[in-house]
mmCIF file of N, CA and C in Angstrom:
data_model
loop_
_atom_site.group_PDB
_atom_site.id
_atom_site.type_symbol
_atom_site.label_atom_id
_atom_site.label_comp_id
_atom_site.label_asym_id
_atom_site.label_seq_id
_atom_site.Cartn_x
_atom_site.Cartn_y
_atom_site.Cartn_z
ATOM 1 N N MET A 19 -2.026 21.470 -11.246
ATOM 2 C CA MET A 19 -1.895 20.092 -11.052
ATOM 3 C C MET A 19 -1.741 19.763 -9.614
ATOM 4 N N LYS A 20 -2.510 18.878 -9.133
ATOM 5 C CA LYS A 20 -2.558 18.502 -7.687
ATOM 6 C C LYS A 20 -1.391 17.509 -7.444
ATOM 7 N N ALA A 21 -0.600 17.773 -6.421
ATOM 8 C CA ALA A 21 0.522 16.844 -6.069
ATOM 9 C C ALA A 21 -0.060 15.704 -5.234
ATOM 10 N N GLN A 22 0.421 14.516 -5.585
ATOM 11 C CA GLN A 22 -0.017 13.283 -4.843
ATOM 12 C C GLN A 22 0.911 12.944 -3.742
ATOM 13 N N ASN A 23 0.382 12.518 -2.636
ATOM 14 C CA ASN A 23 1.172 12.146 -1.520
ATOM 15 C C ASN A 23 2.019 10.989 -1.925
ATOM 16 N N ASP A 24 3.411 11.089 -1.678
ATOM 17 C CA ASP A 24 4.339 10.037 -2.075
ATOM 18 C C ASP A 24 4.044 8.656 -1.420
ATOM 19 N N SER A 25 3.391 8.727 -0.164
ATOM 20 C CA SER A 25 3.131 7.542 0.493
ATOM 21 C C SER A 25 2.044 6.726 -0.145
ATOM 22 N N THR A 26 1.301 7.316 -0.996
ATOM 23 C CA THR A 26 0.215 6.523 -1.692
ATOM 24 C C THR A 26 0.504 6.345 -3.205
ATOM 25 N N ASP A 27 1.622 6.915 -3.675
ATOM 26 C CA ASP A 27 1.917 6.791 -5.097
ATOM 27 C C ASP A 27 2.659 5.450 -5.353
ATOM 28 N N PRO A 28 2.015 4.556 -6.181
ATOM 29 C CA PRO A 28 2.581 3.190 -6.377
ATOM 30 C C PRO A 28 4.015 3.340 -6.941
ATOM 31 N N GLN A 29 4.276 4.291 -7.861
ATOM 32 C CA GLN A 29 5.613 4.428 -8.453
ATOM 33 C C GLN A 29 6.658 4.758 -7.363
ATOM 34 N N HIS A 30 6.281 5.647 -6.415
ATOM 35 C CA HIS A 30 7.201 5.980 -5.314
ATOM 36 C C HIS A 30 7.385 4.774 -4.432
ATOM 37 N N ILE A 31 6.318 4.089 -4.065
ATOM 38 C CA ILE A 31 6.436 2.919 -3.194
ATOM 39 C C ILE A 31 7.293 1.866 -3.852
ATOM 40 N N TYR A 32 7.072 1.629 -5.137
ATOM 41 C CA TYR A 32 7.907 0.604 -5.874
ATOM 42 C C TYR A 32 9.324 0.998 -5.862
ATOM 43 N N ARG A 33 9.708 2.296 -6.021
ATOM 44 C CA ARG A 33 11.080 2.677 -5.983
ATOM 45 C C ARG A 33 11.667 2.448 -4.588
ATOM 46 N N GLN A 34 10.895 2.705 -3.558
ATOM 47 C CA GLN A 34 11.350 2.491 -2.185
ATOM 48 C C GLN A 34 11.578 0.937 -1.950
ATOM 49 N N LEU A 35 10.655 0.122 -2.466
ATOM 50 C CA LEU A 35 10.804 -1.309 -2.241
ATOM 51 C C LEU A 35 12.091 -1.833 -2.938
ATOM 52 N N LYS A 36 12.365 -1.307 -4.157
ATOM 53 C CA LYS A 36 13.563 -1.703 -4.808
ATOM 54 C C LYS A 36 14.817 -1.361 -3.999
ATOM 55 N N LEU A 37 14.779 -0.313 -3.242
ATOM 56 C CA LEU A 37 15.873 0.034 -2.287
ATOM 57 C C LEU A 37 15.855 -0.677 -0.988
ATOM 58 N N GLY A 38 14.840 -1.580 -0.780
ATOM 59 C CA GLY A 38 14.735 -2.294 0.428
ATOM 60 C C GLY A 38 14.001 -1.478 1.572
ATOM 61 N N LEU A 39 13.310 -0.450 1.145
ATOM 62 C CA LEU A 39 12.576 0.393 2.083
ATOM 63 C C LEU A 39 11.099 0.362 1.727
ATOM 64 N N GLY A 40 10.286 1.018 2.577
ATOM 65 C CA GLY A 40 8.879 1.231 2.297
ATOM 66 C C GLY A 40 7.964 0.069 2.376
ATOM 67 N N HIS A 41 8.330 -0.991 3.007
ATOM 68 C CA HIS A 41 7.433 -2.183 3.154
ATOM 69 C C HIS A 41 6.150 -1.836 3.908
ATOM 70 N N GLU A 42 6.241 -0.867 4.783
ATOM 71 C CA GLU A 42 5.020 -0.471 5.565
ATOM 72 C C GLU A 42 4.057 0.317 4.689
ATOM 73 N N LEU A 43 4.447 0.707 3.480
ATOM 74 C CA LEU A 43 3.560 1.433 2.600
ATOM 75 C C LEU A 43 2.728 0.518 1.747
ATOM 76 N N VAL A 44 3.018 -0.838 1.700
ATOM 77 C CA VAL A 44 2.223 -1.708 0.871
ATOM 78 C C VAL A 44 0.879 -2.017 1.579
ATOM 79 N N THR A 45 -0.132 -1.885 0.812
ATOM 80 C CA THR A 45 -1.565 -2.043 1.381
ATOM 81 C C THR A 45 -2.308 -3.005 0.443
ATOM 82 N N ASP A 46 -3.457 -3.402 0.893
ATOM 83 C CA ASP A 46 -4.354 -4.229 -0.005
ATOM 84 C C ASP A 46 -4.780 -3.373 -1.221
ATOM 85 N N ALA A 47 -4.825 -2.093 -1.108
ATOM 86 C CA ALA A 47 -5.233 -1.189 -2.192
ATOM 87 C C ALA A 47 -4.191 -1.096 -3.237
ATOM 88 N N ASN A 48 -2.882 -1.260 -2.913
ATOM 89 C CA ASN A 48 -1.877 -1.034 -3.992
ATOM 90 C C ASN A 48 -1.025 -2.225 -4.296
ATOM 91 N N VAL A 49 -1.180 -3.349 -3.608
ATOM 92 C CA VAL A 49 -0.328 -4.492 -3.778
ATOM 93 C C VAL A 49 -0.359 -5.136 -5.218
ATOM 94 N N PHE A 50 -1.527 -5.064 -5.851
ATOM 95 C CA PHE A 50 -1.589 -5.671 -7.179
ATOM 96 C C PHE A 50 -1.047 -4.760 -8.192
ATOM 97 N N GLU A 51 -1.123 -3.476 -8.007
ATOM 98 C CA GLU A 51 -0.413 -2.502 -8.939
ATOM 99 C C GLU A 51 1.115 -2.621 -8.698
ATOM 100 N N LEU A 52 1.570 -2.853 -7.501
ATOM 101 C CA LEU A 52 3.002 -2.990 -7.217
ATOM 102 C C LEU A 52 3.511 -4.310 -7.860
ATOM 103 N N ILE A 53 2.652 -5.421 -7.755
ATOM 104 C CA ILE A 53 3.052 -6.702 -8.379
ATOM 105 C C ILE A 53 3.216 -6.467 -9.905
ATOM 106 N N ALA A 54 2.311 -5.708 -10.498
ATOM 107 C CA ALA A 54 2.323 -5.495 -11.957
ATOM 108 C C ALA A 54 3.615 -4.642 -12.343
ATOM 109 N N LEU A 55 3.956 -3.714 -11.479
ATOM 110 C CA LEU A 55 5.178 -2.857 -11.726
ATOM 111 C C LEU A 55 6.426 -3.797 -11.656
ATOM 112 N N ALA A 56 6.456 -4.653 -10.653
ATOM 113 C CA ALA A 56 7.635 -5.588 -10.458
ATOM 114 C C ALA A 56 7.714 -6.538 -11.651
ATOM 115 N N GLN A 57 6.560 -7.065 -12.073
ATOM 116 C CA GLN A 57 6.543 -7.958 -13.232
ATOM 117 C C GLN A 57 7.010 -7.258 -14.519
ATOM 118 N N LYS A 58 6.498 -6.038 -14.749
ATOM 119 C CA LYS A 58 6.871 -5.265 -15.873
ATOM 120 C C LYS A 58 8.400 -4.946 -15.895
ATOM 121 N N ASP A 59 8.915 -4.729 -14.650
ATOM 122 C CA ASP A 59 10.302 -4.304 -14.539
ATOM 123 C C ASP A 59 11.238 -5.560 -14.504
ATOM 124 N N GLY A 60 10.666 -6.793 -14.404
ATOM 125 C CA GLY A 60 11.465 -7.987 -14.453
ATOM 126 C C GLY A 60 12.094 -8.280 -13.113
ATOM 127 N N HIS A 61 11.569 -7.722 -12.036
ATOM 128 C CA HIS A 61 12.108 -7.836 -10.657
ATOM 129 C C HIS A 61 11.348 -9.044 -10.067
ATOM 130 N N GLN A 62 11.822 -10.274 -10.335
ATOM 131 C CA GLN A 62 11.124 -11.492 -9.787
ATOM 132 C C GLN A 62 11.092 -11.630 -8.349
ATOM 133 N N LEU A 63 12.152 -11.300 -7.683
ATOM 134 C CA LEU A 63 12.188 -11.474 -6.206
ATOM 135 C C LEU A 63 11.104 -10.561 -5.565
ATOM 136 N N LEU A 64 11.048 -9.313 -5.992
ATOM 137 C CA LEU A 64 10.152 -8.393 -5.410
ATOM 138 C C LEU A 64 8.739 -8.749 -5.811
ATOM 139 N N GLU A 65 8.499 -9.262 -7.019
ATOM 140 C CA GLU A 65 7.159 -9.730 -7.423
ATOM 141 C C GLU A 65 6.717 -10.901 -6.530
ATOM 142 N N THR A 66 7.653 -11.781 -6.319
ATOM 143 C CA THR A 66 7.331 -13.004 -5.412
ATOM 144 C C THR A 66 7.016 -12.537 -3.951
ATOM 145 N N GLU A 67 7.850 -11.619 -3.452
ATOM 146 C CA GLU A 67 7.576 -11.150 -2.098
ATOM 147 C C GLU A 67 6.238 -10.391 -1.991
ATOM 148 N N LEU A 68 5.867 -9.646 -2.986
ATOM 149 C CA LEU A 68 4.572 -9.002 -2.954
ATOM 150 C C LEU A 68 3.405 -9.994 -3.079
ATOM 151 N N ARG A 69 3.605 -11.036 -3.917
ATOM 152 C CA ARG A 69 2.515 -12.073 -4.045
ATOM 153 C C ARG A 69 2.355 -12.806 -2.703
ATOM 154 N N GLU A 70 3.505 -13.014 -1.972
ATOM 155 C CA GLU A 70 3.393 -13.639 -0.712
ATOM 156 C C GLU A 70 2.736 -12.706 0.333
ATOM 157 N N TRP A 71 3.001 -11.408 0.238
ATOM 158 C CA TRP A 71 2.440 -10.440 1.066
ATOM 159 C C TRP A 71 0.883 -10.418 0.930
ATOM 160 N N GLN A 72 0.428 -10.487 -0.290
ATOM 161 C CA GLN A 72 -0.989 -10.380 -0.512
ATOM 162 C C GLN A 72 -1.763 -11.683 -0.274
ATOM 163 N N ALA A 73 -1.045 -12.794 -0.033
ATOM 164 C CA ALA A 73 -1.613 -14.047 0.233
ATOM 165 C C ALA A 73 -2.392 -13.998 1.536
ATOM 166 N N PRO A 74 -3.519 -14.771 1.708
ATOM 167 C CA PRO A 74 -4.318 -14.745 2.880
ATOM 168 C C PRO A 74 -3.378 -14.957 4.166
ATOM 169 N N CYS A 75 -3.637 -14.095 5.122
ATOM 170 C CA CYS A 75 -2.970 -14.297 6.335
ATOM 171 C C CYS A 75 -3.763 -13.742 7.477
ATOM 172 N N SER A 76 -3.343 -13.823 8.691
ATOM 173 C CA SER A 76 -4.124 -13.539 9.833
ATOM 174 C C SER A 76 -4.311 -12.020 10.081
ATOM 175 N N ASP A 77 -5.498 -11.666 10.520
ATOM 176 C CA ASP A 77 -5.822 -10.328 10.915
ATOM 177 C C ASP A 77 -5.664 -10.214 12.441
ATOM 178 N N SER A 78 -5.391 -11.276 13.061
ATOM 179 C CA SER A 78 -5.362 -11.306 14.535
ATOM 180 C C SER A 78 -4.056 -11.823 15.087
ATOM 181 N N ASN A 79 -3.885 -11.953 16.369
ATOM 182 C CA ASN A 79 -2.660 -12.454 16.923
ATOM 183 C C ASN A 79 -2.681 -13.968 17.154
ATOM 184 N N ASP A 80 -3.760 -14.569 16.832
ATOM 185 C CA ASP A 80 -3.841 -16.004 17.179
ATOM 186 C C ASP A 80 -3.428 -16.946 15.982
ATOM 187 N N GLY A 81 -2.654 -16.446 15.046
ATOM 188 C CA GLY A 81 -2.115 -17.304 14.036
ATOM 189 C C GLY A 81 -2.780 -17.097 12.713
ATOM 190 N N PRO A 82 -2.331 -17.796 11.644
ATOM 191 C CA PRO A 82 -2.890 -17.580 10.355
ATOM 192 C C PRO A 82 -4.231 -18.162 10.186
ATOM 193 N N ARG A 83 -5.045 -17.672 9.250
ATOM 194 C CA ARG A 83 -6.328 -18.191 8.985
ATOM 195 C C ARG A 83 -6.185 -19.614 8.456
ATOM 196 N N PRO A 84 -7.104 -20.490 8.829
ATOM 197 C CA PRO A 84 -6.925 -21.893 8.293
ATOM 198 C C PRO A 84 -7.347 -21.891 6.785
ATOM 199 N N THR A 85 -6.676 -22.757 6.023
ATOM 200 C CA THR A 85 -6.857 -22.855 4.601
ATOM 201 C C THR A 85 -7.642 -24.102 4.233
ATOM 202 N N MET A 86 -7.974 -24.922 5.241
ATOM 203 C CA MET A 86 -8.719 -26.125 4.913
ATOM 204 C C MET A 86 -9.979 -26.162 5.765
ATOM 205 N N ALA A 87 -10.963 -26.985 5.399
ATOM 206 C CA ALA A 87 -12.190 -27.069 6.112
ATOM 207 C C ALA A 87 -11.939 -27.692 7.536
ATOM 208 N N PRO A 88 -12.629 -27.123 8.483
ATOM 209 C CA PRO A 88 -12.416 -27.699 9.859
ATOM 210 C C PRO A 88 -12.884 -29.196 9.925
ATOM 211 N N THR A 89 -12.191 -29.961 10.765
ATOM 212 C CA THR A 89 -12.604 -31.337 10.983
ATOM 213 C C THR A 89 -13.066 -31.510 12.419
ATOM 214 N N ARG A 90 -13.582 -32.693 12.756
ATOM 215 C CA ARG A 90 -14.136 -32.939 14.087
ATOM 216 C C ARG A 90 -13.016 -33.080 15.078
ATOM 217 N N GLY A 91 -11.848 -33.216 14.688
ATOM 218 C CA GLY A 91 -10.664 -33.312 15.583
ATOM 219 C C GLY A 91 -9.617 -34.170 15.071
ATOM 220 N N PHE A 92 -8.485 -34.112 15.656
ATOM 221 C CA PHE A 92 -7.325 -34.831 15.149
ATOM 222 C C PHE A 92 -7.564 -36.308 15.101
ATOM 223 N N ASN A 93 -7.615 -36.915 13.923
ATOM 224 C CA ASN A 93 -7.687 -38.283 13.630
ATOM 225 C C ASN A 93 -8.968 -38.923 14.217
ATOM 226 N N LYS A 94 -9.989 -38.229 14.599
ATOM 227 C CA LYS A 94 -11.217 -38.802 15.096
ATOM 228 C C LYS A 94 -11.969 -39.530 14.025
ATOM 229 N N ASP A 95 -11.827 -39.127 12.808
ATOM 230 C CA ASP A 95 -12.523 -39.754 11.684
ATOM 231 C C ASP A 95 -11.896 -41.114 11.323
ATOM 232 N N ASN A 96 -10.611 -41.299 11.578
ATOM 233 C CA ASN A 96 -9.946 -42.515 11.082
ATOM 234 C C ASN A 96 -9.578 -43.530 12.135
ATOM 235 N N VAL A 97 -9.662 -43.142 13.427
ATOM 236 C CA VAL A 97 -9.296 -44.081 14.509
ATOM 237 C C VAL A 97 -10.283 -45.115 14.734
ATOM 238 N N LYS A 98 -9.910 -46.390 15.060
ATOM 239 C CA LYS A 98 -10.798 -47.391 15.382
ATOM 240 C C LYS A 98 -11.122 -47.389 16.846
ATOM 241 N N HIS A 99 -12.381 -47.492 17.189
ATOM 242 C CA HIS A 99 -12.806 -47.408 18.644
ATOM 243 C C HIS A 99 -13.086 -48.773 19.149
#
């Protein structure tokens, strides 16, 4: 039987998260399985934190990705000229 690396084992990561550790081990590849484990275990706070973690966020340093369609500019559509 081949041993799995603990850093990629969702059960190990989940146990670490319950202890307040291992946040750096959460990835796009395992977040949904971790959410399912938290939900099954009844750990609502951890489930919520993981759902927030997987929510769309920035890949860059210039802030979060916009969640609404771009406009022509602040109030330009509604101001009277």
